[in-house]
mmCIF file of C-alpha atoms in Angstrom:
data_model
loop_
_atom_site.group_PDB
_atom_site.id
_atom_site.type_symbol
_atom_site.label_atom_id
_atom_site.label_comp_id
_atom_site.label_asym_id
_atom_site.label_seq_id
_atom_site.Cartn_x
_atom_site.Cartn_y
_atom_site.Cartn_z
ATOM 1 C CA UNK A 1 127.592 104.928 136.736
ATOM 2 C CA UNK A 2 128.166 104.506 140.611
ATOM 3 C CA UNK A 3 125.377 107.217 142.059
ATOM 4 C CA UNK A 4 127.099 108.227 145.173
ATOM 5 C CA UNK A 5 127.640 112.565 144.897
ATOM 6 C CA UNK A 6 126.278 112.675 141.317
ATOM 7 C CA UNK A 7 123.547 115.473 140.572
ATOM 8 C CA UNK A 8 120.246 114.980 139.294
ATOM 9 C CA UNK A 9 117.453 116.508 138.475
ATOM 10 C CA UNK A 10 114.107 115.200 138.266
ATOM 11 C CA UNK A 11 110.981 116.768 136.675
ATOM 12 C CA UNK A 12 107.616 115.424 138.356
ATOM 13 C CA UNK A 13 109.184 115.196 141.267
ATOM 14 C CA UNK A 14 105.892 116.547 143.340
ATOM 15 C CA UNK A 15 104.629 112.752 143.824
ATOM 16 C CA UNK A 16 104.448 109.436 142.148
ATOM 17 C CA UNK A 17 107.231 107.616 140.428
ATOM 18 C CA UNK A 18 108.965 111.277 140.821
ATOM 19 C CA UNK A 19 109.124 111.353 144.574
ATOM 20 C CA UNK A 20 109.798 107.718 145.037
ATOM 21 C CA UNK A 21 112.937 108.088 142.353
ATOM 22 C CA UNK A 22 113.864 111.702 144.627
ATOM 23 C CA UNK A 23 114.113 109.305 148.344
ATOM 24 C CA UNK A 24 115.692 106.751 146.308
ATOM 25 C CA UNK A 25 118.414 109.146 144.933
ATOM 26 C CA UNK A 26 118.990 110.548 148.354
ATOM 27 C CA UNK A 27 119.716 107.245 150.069
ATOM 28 C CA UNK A 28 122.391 106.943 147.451
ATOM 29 C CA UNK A 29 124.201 109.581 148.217
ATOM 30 C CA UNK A 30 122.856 111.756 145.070
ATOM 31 C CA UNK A 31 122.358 115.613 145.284
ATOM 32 C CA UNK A 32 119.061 115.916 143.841
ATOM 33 C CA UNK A 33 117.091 119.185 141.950
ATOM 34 C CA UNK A 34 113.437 118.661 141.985
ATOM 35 C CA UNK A 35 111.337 120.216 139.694
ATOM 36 C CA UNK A 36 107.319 120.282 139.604
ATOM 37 C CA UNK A 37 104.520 122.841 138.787
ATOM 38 C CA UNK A 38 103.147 122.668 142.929
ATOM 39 C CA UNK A 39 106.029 123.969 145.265
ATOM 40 C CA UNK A 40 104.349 122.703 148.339
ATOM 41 C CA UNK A 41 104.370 119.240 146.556
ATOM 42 C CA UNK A 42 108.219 119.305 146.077
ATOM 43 C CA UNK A 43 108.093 120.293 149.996
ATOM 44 C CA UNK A 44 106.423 117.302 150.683
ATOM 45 C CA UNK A 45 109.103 115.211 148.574
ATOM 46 C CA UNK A 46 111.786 117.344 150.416
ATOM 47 C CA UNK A 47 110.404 116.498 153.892
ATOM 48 C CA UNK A 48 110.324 112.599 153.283
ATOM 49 C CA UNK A 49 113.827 112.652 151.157
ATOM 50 C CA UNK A 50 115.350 114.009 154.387
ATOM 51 C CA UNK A 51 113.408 111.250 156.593
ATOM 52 C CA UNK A 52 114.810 108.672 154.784
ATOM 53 C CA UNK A 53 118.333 109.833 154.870
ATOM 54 C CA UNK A 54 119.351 112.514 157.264
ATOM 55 C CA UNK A 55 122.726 112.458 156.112
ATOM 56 C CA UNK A 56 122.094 113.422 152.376
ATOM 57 C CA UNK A 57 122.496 116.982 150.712
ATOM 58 C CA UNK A 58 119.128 118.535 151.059
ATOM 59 C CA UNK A 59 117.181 119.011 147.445
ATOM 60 C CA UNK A 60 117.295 121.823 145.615
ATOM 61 C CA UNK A 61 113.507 122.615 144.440
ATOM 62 C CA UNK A 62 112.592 124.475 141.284
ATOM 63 C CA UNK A 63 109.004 125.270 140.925
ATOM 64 C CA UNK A 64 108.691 125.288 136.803
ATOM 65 C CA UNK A 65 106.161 124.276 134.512
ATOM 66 C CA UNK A 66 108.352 122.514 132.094
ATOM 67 C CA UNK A 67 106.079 122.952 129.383
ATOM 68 C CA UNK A 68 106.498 126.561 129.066
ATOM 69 C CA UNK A 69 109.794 127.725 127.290
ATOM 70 C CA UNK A 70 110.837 130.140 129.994
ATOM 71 C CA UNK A 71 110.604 127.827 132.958
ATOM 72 C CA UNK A 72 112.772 125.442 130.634
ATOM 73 C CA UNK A 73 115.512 128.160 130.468
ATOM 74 C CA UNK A 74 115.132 129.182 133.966
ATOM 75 C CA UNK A 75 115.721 125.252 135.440
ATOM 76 C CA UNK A 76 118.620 125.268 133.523
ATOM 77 C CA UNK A 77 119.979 128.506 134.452
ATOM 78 C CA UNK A 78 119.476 127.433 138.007
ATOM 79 C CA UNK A 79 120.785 124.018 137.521
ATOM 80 C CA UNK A 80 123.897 125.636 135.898
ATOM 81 C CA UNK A 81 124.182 128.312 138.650
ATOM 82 C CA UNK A 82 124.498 125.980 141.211
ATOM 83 C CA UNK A 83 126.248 123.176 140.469
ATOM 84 C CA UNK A 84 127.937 124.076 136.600
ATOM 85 C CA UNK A 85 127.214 120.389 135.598
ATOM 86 C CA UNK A 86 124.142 117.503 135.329
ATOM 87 C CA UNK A 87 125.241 114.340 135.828
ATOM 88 C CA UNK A 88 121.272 112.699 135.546
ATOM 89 C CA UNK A 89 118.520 113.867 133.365
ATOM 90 C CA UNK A 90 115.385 112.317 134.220
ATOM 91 C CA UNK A 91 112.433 113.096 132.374
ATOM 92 C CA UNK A 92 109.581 111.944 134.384
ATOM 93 C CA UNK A 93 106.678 114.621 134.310
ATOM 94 C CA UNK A 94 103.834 113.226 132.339
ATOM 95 C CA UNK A 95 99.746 112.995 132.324
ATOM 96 C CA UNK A 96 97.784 110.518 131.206
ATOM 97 C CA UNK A 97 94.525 110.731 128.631
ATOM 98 C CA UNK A 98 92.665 107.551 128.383
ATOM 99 C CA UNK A 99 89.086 107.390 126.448
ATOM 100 C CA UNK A 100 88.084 106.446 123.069
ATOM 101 C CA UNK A 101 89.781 108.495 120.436
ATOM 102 C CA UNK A 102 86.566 110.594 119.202
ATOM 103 C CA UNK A 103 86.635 111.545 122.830
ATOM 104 C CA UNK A 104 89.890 113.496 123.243
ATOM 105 C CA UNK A 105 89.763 117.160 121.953
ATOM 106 C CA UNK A 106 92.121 119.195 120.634
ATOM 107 C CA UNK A 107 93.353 121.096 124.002
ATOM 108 C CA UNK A 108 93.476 117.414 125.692
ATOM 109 C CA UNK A 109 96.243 116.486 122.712
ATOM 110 C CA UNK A 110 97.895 119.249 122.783
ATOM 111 C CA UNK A 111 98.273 119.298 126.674
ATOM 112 C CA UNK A 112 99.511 115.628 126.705
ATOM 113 C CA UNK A 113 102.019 115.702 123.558
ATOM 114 C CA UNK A 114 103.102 119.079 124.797
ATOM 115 C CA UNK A 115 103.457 117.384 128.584
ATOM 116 C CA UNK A 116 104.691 113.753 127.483
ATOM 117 C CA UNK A 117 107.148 114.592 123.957
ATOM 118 C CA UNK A 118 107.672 118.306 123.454
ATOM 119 C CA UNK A 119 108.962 119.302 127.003
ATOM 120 C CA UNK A 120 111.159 116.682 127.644
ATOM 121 C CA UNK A 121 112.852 117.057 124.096
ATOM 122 C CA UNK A 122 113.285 121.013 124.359
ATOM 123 C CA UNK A 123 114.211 120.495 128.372
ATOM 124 C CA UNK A 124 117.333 117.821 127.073
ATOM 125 C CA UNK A 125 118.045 120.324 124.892
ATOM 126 C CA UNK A 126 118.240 122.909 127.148
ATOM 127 C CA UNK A 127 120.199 120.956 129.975
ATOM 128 C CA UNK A 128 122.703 119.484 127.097
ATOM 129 C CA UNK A 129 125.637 121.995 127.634
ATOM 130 C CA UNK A 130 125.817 120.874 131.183
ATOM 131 C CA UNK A 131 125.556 117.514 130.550
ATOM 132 C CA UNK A 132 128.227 117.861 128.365
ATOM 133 C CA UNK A 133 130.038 119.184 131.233
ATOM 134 C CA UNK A 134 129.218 116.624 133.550
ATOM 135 C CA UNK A 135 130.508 113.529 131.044
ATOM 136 C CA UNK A 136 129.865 111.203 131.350
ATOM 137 C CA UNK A 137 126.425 111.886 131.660
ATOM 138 C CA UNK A 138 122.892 109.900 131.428
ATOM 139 C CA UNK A 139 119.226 111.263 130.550
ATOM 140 C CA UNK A 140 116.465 108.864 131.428
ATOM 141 C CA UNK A 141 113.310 109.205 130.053
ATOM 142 C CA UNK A 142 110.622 107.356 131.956
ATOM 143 C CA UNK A 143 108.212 106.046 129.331
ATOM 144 C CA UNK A 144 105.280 103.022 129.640
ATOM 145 C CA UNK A 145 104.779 99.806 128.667
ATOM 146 C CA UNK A 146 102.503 101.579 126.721
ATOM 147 C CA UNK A 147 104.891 102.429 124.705
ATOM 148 C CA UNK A 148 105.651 99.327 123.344
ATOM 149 C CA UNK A 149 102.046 97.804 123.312
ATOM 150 C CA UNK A 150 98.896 100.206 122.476
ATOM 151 C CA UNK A 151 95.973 99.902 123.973
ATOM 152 C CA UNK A 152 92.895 100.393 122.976
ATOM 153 C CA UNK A 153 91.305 103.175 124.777
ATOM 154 C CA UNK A 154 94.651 105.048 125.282
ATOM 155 C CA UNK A 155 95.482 105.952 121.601
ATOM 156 C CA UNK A 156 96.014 109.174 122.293
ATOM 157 C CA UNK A 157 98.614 108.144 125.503
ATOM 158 C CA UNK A 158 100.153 105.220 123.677
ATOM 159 C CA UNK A 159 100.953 107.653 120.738
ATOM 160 C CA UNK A 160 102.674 110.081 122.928
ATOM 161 C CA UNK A 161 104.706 107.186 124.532
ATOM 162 C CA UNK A 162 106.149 105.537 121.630
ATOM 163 C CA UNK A 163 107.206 108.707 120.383
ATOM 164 C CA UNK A 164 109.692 109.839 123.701
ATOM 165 C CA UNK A 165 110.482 105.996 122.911
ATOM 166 C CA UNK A 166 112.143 106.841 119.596
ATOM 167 C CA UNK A 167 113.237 110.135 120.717
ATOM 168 C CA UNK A 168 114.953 108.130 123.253
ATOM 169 C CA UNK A 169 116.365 105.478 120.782
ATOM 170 C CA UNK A 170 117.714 108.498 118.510
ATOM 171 C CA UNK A 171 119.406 110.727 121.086
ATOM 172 C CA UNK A 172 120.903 107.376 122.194
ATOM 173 C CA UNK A 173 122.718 107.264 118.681
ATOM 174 C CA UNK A 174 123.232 110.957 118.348
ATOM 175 C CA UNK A 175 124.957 111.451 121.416
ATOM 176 C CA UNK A 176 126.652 108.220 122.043
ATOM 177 C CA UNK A 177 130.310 110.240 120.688
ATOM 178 C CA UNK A 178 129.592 113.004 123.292
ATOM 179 C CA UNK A 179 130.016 110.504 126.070
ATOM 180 C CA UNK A 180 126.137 110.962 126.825
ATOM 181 C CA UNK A 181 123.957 107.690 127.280
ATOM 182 C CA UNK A 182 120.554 107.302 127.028
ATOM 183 C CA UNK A 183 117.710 105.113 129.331
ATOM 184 C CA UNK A 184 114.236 104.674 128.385
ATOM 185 C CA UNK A 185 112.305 103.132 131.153
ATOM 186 C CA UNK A 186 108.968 101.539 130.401
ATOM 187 C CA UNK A 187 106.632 100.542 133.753
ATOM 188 C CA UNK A 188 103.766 99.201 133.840
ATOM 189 C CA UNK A 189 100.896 100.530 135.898
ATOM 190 C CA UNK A 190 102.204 102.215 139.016
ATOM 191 C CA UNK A 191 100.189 103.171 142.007
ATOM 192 C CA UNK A 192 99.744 106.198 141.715
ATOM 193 C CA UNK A 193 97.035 108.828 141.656
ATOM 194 C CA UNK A 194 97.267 108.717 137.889
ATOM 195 C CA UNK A 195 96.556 105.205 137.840
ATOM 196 C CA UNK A 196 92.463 106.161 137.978
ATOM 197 C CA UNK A 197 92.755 106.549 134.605
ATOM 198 C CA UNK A 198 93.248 102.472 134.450
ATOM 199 C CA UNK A 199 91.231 101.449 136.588
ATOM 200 C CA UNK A 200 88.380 100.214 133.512
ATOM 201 C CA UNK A 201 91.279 98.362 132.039
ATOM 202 C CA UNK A 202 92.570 97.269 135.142
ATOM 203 C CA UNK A 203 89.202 95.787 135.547
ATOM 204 C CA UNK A 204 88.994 93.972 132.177
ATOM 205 C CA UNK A 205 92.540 92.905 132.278
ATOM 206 C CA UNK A 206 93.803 92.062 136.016
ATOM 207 C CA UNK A 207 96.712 94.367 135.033
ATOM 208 C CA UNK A 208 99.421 94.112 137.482
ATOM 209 C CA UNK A 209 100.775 97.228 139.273
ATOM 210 C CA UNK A 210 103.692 97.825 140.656
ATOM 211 C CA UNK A 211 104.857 100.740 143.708
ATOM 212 C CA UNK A 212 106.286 103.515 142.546
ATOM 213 C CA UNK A 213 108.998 102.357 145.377
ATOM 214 C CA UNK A 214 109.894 99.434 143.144
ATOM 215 C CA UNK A 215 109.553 101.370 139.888
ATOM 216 C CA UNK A 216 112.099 103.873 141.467
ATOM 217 C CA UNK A 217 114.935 101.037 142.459
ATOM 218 C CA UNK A 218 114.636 99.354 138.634
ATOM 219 C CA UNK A 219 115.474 102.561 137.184
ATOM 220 C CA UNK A 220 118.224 103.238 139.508
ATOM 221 C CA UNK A 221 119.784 99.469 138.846
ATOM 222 C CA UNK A 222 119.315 100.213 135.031
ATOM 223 C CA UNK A 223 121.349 103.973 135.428
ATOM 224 C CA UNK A 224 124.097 102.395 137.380
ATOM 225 C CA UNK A 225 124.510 99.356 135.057
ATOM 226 C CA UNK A 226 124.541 101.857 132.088
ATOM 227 C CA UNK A 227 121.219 100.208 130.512
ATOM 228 C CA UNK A 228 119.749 101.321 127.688
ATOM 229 C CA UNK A 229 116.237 100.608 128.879
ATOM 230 C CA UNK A 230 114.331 99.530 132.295
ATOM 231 C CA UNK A 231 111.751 97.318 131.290
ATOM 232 C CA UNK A 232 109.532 95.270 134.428
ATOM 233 C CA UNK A 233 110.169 91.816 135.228
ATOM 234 C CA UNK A 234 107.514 89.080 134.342
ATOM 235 C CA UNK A 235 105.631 88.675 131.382
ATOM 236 C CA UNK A 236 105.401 91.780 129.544
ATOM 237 C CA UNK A 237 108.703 90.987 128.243
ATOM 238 C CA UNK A 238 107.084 88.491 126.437
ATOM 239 C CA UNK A 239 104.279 90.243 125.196
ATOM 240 C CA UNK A 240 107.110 93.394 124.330
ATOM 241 C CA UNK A 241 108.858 91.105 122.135
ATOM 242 C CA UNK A 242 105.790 89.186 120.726
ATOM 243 C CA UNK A 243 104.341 93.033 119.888
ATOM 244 C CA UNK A 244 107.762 93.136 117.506
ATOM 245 C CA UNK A 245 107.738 89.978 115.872
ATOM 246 C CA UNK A 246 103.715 88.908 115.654
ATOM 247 C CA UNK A 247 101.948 92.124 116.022
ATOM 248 C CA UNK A 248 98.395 90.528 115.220
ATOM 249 C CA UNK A 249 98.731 88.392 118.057
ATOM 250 C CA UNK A 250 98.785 91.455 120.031
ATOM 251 C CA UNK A 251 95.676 92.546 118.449
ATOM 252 C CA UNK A 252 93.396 89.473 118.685
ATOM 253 C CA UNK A 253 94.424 89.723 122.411
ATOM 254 C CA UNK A 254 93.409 93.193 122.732
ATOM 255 C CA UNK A 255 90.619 93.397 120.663
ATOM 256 C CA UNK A 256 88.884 91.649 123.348
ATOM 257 C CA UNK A 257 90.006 93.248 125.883
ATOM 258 C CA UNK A 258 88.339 96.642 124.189
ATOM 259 C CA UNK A 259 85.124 94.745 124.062
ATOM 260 C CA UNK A 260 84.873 93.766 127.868
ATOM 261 C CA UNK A 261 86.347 97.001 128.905
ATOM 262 C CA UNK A 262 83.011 98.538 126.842
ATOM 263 C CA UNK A 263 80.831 95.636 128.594
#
């Protein structure tokens, strides 16, 4: 998909992986629709989206909370308004819950499956009349490595992950005829203020992280080259495709890991 005057909107577009994907989109010539719970946060995304490329269409922002029904309907109203087609999708808008699993409570699971797996699902569904219109079209959901490989510690997280993984994996299939296709992009830990949450398991580990800058271009080579997924360079591939074919590995390696994180 060549990027240059396509339209996309992007939920979690306030900071993080969000605003680096917005600047990216506007150097490539894309006419971008930001959407966040914070307007002066999508400002701020505005303000450095036109510094890094004066020339570009200036964003359209849409203050929503895309995990209430109504907002949902009203981004896509506005969307559809404005420019009658989506050529982009891309879920982004997440939160993170680490902590031992006795340790989450019900309104911290219900905030984070209702944040990370119900809203994008009912906002695709929402926006898929004018990505019909738009064909062909792309909605890119921007998982974790997580996803692929739970951690201990993030049960909670790594559950909601794998499941907008398989959401991705179906839609793929169920809308491949409608000329719709599908990316789910797994980083690992980005700099970001969300990345606290790591930082024990950064400890234990030496996890790498990436900038959201670089995060932001992957995902953009993946949605040109019409990729199915956006995985990271360097050895979590490996440990992605030992995860499928010798789980227990996986867990011997990470069983350990739990017990100096607790250390």
């Amino acid at each position: 998909m060549r990027h240059e005057g396509k339209c996309v909107l992007i939920t979690g577009g306030g900071s993080g992986i969000g605003r680096a994907l917005a600047i990216a989109a506007a150097r490539r010539g894309m006419e971008v629709a930001l959407c966040g719970r914070r307007l002066s946060a999508l400002q701020e995304t505005a303000a450095e989206m036109v510094a890094a490329a004066p020339a570009a269409v200036g964003p359209l922002l849409i203050p929503a909370d895309i995990t209430r029904a109504a907002d949902r309907i009203h981004i896509a109203e506005r969307v559809g308004a404005i420019w009658g087609a989506l050529d982009v999708l891309v879920n982004n808008a997440g939160i993170v819950e680490g902590g031992a699993v006795e340790t989450v409570d019900d309104s911290a699971l219900e905030a984070l499956f209702r944040t990370n797996v119900t809203a994008p699902i009912a906002l695709t569904r929402e926006l898929a009349p004018l990505l019909v219109a738009a064909r062909p079209a792309r909605v890119v959901n921007v998982g974790s490595m997580f996803g692929d490989i739970a951690y201990p510690g993030f049960a909670a997280y790594s559950a909601s992950k794998f499941a907008l993984r398989g959401f991705s994996s179906a839609l793929r299939r169920e809308w491949k005829e409608l000329g719709i296709g599908v990316t789910y992009a797994a980083p690992r830990a980005t700099r970001t203020d969300a990345a606290a949450a790591f930082d024990g398991l950064i400890a234990a580990t030496g996890m790498r992280l990436d900038a959201p800058e670089r995060v932001a271009a992957h995902i953009w080579r993946a949605v040109e080259r019409g990729r199915d997924t956006a995985y990271p360079t360097g050895p979590e591939r490996l440990f992605v495709l030992i995860q499928r074919l010798a789980p227990k590995l996986i867990d011997s390696a990470l069983a350990r890991t739990a017990v100096r994180a607790a250390a």
